Short mmCIF file of C-alpha atoms and ligand atoms in Angstrom, two decimals:
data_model
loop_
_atom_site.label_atom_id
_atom_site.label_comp_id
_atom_site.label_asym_id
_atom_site.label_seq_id
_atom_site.Cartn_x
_atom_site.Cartn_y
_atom_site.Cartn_z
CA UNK A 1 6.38 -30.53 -10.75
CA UNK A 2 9.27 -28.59 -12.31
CA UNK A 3 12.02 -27.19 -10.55
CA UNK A 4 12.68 -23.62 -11.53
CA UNK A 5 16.29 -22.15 -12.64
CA UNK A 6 17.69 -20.26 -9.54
CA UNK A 7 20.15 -17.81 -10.85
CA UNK A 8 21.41 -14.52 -9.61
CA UNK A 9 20.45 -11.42 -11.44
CA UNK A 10 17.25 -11.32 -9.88
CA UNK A 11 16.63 -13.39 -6.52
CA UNK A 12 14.31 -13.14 -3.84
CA UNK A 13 17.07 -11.07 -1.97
CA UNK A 14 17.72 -8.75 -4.43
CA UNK A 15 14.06 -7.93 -4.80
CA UNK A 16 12.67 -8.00 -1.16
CA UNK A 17 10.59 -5.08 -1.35
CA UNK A 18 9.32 -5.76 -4.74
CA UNK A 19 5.77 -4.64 -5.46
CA UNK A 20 2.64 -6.81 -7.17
CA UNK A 21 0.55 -5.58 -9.84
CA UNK A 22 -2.15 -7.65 -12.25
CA UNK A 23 -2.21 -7.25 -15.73
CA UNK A 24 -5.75 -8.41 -17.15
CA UNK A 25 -5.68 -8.95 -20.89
CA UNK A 26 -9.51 -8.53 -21.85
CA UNK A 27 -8.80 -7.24 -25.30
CA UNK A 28 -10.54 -10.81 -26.65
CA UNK A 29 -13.60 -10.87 -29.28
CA UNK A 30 -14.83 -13.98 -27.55
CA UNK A 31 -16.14 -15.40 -30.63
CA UNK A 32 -16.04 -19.16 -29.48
CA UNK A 33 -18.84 -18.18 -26.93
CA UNK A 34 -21.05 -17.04 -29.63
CA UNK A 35 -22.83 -14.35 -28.46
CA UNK A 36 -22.90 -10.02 -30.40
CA UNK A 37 -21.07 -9.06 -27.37
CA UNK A 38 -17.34 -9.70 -25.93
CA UNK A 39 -17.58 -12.39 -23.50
CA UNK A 40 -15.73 -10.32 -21.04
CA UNK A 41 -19.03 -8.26 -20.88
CA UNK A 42 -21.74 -11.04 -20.65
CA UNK A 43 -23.62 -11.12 -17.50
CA UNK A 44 -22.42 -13.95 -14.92
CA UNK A 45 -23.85 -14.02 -11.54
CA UNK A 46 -25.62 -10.27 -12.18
CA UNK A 47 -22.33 -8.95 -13.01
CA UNK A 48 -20.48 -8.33 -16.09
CA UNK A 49 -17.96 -11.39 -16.63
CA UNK A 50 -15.01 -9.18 -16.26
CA UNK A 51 -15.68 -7.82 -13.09
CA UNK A 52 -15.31 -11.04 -11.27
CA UNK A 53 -11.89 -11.39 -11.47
CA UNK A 54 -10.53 -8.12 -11.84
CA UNK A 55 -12.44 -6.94 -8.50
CA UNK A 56 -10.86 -9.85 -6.56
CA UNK A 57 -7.73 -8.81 -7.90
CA UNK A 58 -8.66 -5.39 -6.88
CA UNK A 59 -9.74 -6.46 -3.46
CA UNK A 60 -6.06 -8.25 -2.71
CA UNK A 61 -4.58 -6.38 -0.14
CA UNK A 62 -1.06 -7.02 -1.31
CA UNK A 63 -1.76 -6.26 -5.19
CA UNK A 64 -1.63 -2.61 -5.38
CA UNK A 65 -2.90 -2.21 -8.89
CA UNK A 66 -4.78 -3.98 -11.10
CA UNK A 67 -4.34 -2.70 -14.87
CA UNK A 68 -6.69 -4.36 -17.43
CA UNK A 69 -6.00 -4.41 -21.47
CA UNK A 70 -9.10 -3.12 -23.04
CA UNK A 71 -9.31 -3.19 -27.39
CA UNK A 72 -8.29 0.29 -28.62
CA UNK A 73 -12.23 0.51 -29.61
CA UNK A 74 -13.81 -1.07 -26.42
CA UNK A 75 -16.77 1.13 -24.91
CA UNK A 76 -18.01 -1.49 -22.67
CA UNK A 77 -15.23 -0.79 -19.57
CA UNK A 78 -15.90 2.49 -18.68
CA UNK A 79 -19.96 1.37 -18.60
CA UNK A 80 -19.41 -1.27 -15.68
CA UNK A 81 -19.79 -0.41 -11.82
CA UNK A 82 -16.31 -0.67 -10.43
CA UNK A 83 -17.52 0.79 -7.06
CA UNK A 84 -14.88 1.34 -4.54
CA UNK A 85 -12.47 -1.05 -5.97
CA UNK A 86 -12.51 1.46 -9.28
CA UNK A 87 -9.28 3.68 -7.63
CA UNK A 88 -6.82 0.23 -8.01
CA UNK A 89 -8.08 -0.22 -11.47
CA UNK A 90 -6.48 1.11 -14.81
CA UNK A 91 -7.60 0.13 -18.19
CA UNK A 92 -4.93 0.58 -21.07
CA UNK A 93 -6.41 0.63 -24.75
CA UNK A 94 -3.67 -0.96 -26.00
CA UNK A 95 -4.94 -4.64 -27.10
CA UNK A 96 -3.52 -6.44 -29.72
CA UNK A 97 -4.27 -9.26 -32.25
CA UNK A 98 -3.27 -12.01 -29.85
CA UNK A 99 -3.89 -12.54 -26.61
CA UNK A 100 0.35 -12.49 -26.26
CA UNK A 101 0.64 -9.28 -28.07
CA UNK A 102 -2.17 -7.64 -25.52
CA UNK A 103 -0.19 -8.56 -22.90
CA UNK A 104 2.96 -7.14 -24.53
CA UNK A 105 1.50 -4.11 -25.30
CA UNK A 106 0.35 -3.55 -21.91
CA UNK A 107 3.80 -4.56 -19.99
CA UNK A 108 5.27 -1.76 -22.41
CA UNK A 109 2.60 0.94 -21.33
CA UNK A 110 4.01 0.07 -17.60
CA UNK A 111 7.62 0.73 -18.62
CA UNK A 112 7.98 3.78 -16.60
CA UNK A 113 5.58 2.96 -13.57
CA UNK A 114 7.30 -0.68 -12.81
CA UNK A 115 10.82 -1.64 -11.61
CA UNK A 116 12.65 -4.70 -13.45
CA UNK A 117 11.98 -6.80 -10.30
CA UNK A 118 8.40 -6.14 -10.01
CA UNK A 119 6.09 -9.26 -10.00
CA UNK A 120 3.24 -9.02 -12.63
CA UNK A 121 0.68 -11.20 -12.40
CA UNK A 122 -1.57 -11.62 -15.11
CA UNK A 123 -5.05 -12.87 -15.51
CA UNK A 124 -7.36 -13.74 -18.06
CA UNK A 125 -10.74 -12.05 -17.65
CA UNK A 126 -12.15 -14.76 -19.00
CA UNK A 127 -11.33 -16.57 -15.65
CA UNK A 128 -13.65 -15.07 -13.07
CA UNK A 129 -14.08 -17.79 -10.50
CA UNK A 130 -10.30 -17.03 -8.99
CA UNK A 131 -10.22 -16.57 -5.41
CA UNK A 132 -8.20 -14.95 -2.77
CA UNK A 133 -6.98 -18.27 -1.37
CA UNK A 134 -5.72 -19.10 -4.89
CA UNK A 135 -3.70 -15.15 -5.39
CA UNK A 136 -2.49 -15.86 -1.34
CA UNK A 137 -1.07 -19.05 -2.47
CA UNK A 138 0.63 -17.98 -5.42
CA UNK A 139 2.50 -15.09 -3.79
CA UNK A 140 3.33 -17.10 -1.05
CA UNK A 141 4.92 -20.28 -2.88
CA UNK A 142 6.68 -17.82 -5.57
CA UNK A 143 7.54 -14.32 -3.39
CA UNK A 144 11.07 -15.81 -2.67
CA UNK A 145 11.31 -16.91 -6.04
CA UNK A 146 14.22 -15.91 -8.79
CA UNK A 147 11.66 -17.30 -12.27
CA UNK A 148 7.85 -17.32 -10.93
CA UNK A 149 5.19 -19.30 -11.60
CA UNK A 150 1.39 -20.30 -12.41
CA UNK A 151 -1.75 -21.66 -10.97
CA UNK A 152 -2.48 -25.30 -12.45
CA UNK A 153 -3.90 -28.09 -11.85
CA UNK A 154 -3.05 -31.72 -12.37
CA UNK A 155 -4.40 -33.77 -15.98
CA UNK A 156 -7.40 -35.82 -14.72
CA UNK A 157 -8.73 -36.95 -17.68
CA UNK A 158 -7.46 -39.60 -20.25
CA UNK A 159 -5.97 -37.43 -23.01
CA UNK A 160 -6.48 -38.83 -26.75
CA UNK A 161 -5.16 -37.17 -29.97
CA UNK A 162 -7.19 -36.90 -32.86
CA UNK A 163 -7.26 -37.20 -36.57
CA UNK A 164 -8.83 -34.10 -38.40
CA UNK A 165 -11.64 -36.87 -38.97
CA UNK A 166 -12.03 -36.72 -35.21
CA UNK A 167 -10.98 -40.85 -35.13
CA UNK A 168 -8.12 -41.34 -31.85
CA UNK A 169 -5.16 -41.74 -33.51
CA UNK A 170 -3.38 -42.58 -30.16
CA UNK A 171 -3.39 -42.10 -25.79
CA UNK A 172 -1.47 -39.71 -24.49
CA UNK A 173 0.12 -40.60 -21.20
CA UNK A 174 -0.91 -37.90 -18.56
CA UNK A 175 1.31 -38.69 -16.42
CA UNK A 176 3.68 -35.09 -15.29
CA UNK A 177 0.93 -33.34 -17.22
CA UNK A 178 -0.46 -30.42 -15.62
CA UNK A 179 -3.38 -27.73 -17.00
CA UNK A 180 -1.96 -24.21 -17.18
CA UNK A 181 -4.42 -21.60 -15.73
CA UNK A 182 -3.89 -18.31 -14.92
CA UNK A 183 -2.88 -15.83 -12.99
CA UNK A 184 0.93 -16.15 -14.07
CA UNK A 185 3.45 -14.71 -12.17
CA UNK A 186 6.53 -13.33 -13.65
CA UNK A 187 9.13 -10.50 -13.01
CA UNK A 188 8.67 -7.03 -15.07
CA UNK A 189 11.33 -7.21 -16.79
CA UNK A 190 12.01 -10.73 -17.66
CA UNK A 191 8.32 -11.23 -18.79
CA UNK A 192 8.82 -8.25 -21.17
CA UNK A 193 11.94 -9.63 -22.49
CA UNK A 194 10.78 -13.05 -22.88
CA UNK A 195 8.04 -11.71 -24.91
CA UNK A 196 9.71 -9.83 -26.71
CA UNK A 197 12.06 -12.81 -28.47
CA UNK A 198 8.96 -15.41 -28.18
CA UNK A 199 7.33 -15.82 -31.14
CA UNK A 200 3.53 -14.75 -30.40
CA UNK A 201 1.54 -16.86 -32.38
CA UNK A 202 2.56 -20.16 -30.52
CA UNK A 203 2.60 -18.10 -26.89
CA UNK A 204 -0.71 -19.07 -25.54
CA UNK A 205 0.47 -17.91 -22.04
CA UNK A 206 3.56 -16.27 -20.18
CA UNK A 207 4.75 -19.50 -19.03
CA UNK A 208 5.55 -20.52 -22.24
CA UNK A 209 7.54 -17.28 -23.10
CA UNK A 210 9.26 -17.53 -20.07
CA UNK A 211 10.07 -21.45 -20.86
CA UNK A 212 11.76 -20.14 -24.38
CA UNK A 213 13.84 -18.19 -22.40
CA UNK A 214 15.51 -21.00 -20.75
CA UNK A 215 13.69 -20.59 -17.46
CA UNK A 216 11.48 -22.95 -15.52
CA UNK A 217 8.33 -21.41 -14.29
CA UNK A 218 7.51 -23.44 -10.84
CA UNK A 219 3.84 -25.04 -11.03
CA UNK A 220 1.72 -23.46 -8.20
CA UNK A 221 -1.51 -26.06 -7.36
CA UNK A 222 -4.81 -24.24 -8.50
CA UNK A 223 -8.51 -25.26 -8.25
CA UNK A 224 -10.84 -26.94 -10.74
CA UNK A 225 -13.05 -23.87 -9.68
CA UNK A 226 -10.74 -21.48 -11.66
CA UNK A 227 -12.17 -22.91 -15.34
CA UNK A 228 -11.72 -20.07 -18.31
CA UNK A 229 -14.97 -19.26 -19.47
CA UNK A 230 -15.02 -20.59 -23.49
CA UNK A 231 -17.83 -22.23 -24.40
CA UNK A 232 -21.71 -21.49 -23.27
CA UNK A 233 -21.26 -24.93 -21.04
CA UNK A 234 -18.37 -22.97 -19.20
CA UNK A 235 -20.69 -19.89 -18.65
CA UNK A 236 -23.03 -22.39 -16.64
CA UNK A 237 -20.37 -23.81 -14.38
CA UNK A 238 -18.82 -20.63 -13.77
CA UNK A 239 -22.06 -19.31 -12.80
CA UNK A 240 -22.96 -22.02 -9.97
CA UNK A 241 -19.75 -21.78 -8.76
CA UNK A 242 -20.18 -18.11 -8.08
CA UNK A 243 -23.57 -18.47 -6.94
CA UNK A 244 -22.29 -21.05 -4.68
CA UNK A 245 -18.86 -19.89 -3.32
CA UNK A 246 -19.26 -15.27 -3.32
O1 LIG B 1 -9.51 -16.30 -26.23
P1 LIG B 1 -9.06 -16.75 -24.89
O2 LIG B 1 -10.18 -17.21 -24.02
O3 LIG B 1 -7.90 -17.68 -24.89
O4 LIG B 1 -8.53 -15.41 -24.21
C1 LIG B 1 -7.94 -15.40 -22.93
C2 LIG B 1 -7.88 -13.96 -22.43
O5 LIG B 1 -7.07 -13.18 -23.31
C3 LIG B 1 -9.26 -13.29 -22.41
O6 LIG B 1 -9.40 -12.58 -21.20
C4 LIG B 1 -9.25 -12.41 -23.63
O7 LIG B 1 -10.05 -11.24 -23.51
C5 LIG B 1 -7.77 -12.03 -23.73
N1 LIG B 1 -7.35 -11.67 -25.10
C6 LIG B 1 -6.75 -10.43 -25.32
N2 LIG B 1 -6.40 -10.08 -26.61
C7 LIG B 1 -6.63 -10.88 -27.65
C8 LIG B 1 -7.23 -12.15 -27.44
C9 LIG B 1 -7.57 -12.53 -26.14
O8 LIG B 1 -6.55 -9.67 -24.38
N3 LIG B 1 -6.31 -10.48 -28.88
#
């Protein structure tokens, strides 16, 4: 596990009080799913896909809002049922052509609602199995922390790498490998500047931004559970595990 940068410009002391908001970038086509509508949208467990996760995030007693990146064209968001939950929730129409550049776009719509030391912690929609256990445990390893963090989980699996011909060229060692998942929890203002000098075709998440920086993001142990719903296989597992665990 790494061991983050402690520095001083923005420590756990200086930001005691400092408040927790989600950012949910749902601004994805969803192509790879292969379906005519936005996987975010597709029924899982009776509900749309998106609503999974962004109503647990809702539902967190310590997050106090949860503000979701919609496609400037998206007419599916205002259609769903947020219930209760629907006062916490904000959608910004402000996605861009990467999942990065969503994410971007909506830190920058939060520029005058946020303070630098703010933690954001953003989610993919397209993860909808996250729990409340798995949020709890995030803000509790990272609250006192100066960088942040992420939810992942350990490399089980031998890892091979391919040729384009799809023969193994070689075995990759797993060992100190971990799966990235999400949510990823970063302050305001050092997310926004990291992502504003990282170049967003090779950011896949904030971690990575954060790691061009010169930080070290601290890995936070996840669940298996919390998969990121790509392929029609994925929609199945997600789906028992909601059946079985909500
Ligand atoms: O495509 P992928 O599954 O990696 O997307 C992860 C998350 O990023 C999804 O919730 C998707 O909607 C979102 N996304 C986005 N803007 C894009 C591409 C993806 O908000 N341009």
């Amino acid at each position: 596990m790494s061991v983050e940068r402690v520095d001083t410009d923005s420590g756990a002391a200086a930001a005691s009080n400092s408040r927790y908001v989600a950012l949910v970038p749902a601004a994805g086509s969803g192509t790879r799913l292969g379906a005519g509508m936005p996987k975010q949208y597709q029924l899982l467990a009776g509900l749309p896909l998106i609503q999974h996760a962004v109503s647990t995030l809702a539902a967190h007693p310590q997050i106090e809002r949860v503000y979701v990146v919609l496609a400037p064209n998206d007419s599916h968001f205002v259609s769903c049922d947020w219930g209760a939950l629907g006062v916490k929730v904000s959608a910004l129409y402000c996605g861009g052509d990467t999942r990065a550049a969503s994410v971007r776009n909506g830190l920058a719509e939060l520029s005058t609602q946020l303070s630098a030391s703010d933690w954001v912690m953003v989610h993919d929609a397209a993860r909808p199995c996250l729990t409340e256990a798995d949020v709890d445990r995030l803000i509790q390893t990272l609250s006192a922390s100066a960088v942040g963090g992420l939810l992942a989980v350990p490399v089980a699996d031998t890892l091979k790498r391919a040729t384009a011909e799809g023969l193994v060229l070689d075995t990759q060692s797993r060992e100190h490998l971990w799966q990235a998942q999400t949510p990823q929890m970063f302050r305001y203002q050092r997310l926004v500047a990291a992502l504003a000098r990282a170049d967003l075709a090779t950011v896949t998440d904030e971690a990575s931004a954060i790691e061009q920086s010169g930080f070290q993001p601290q890995l936070v142990l996840g669940s298996a559970m919390n998969l990121k719903v790509t392929y029609p296989a994925d929609q199945t597992l997600a789906e028992l595990i909601l059946l079985r665990f909500n």
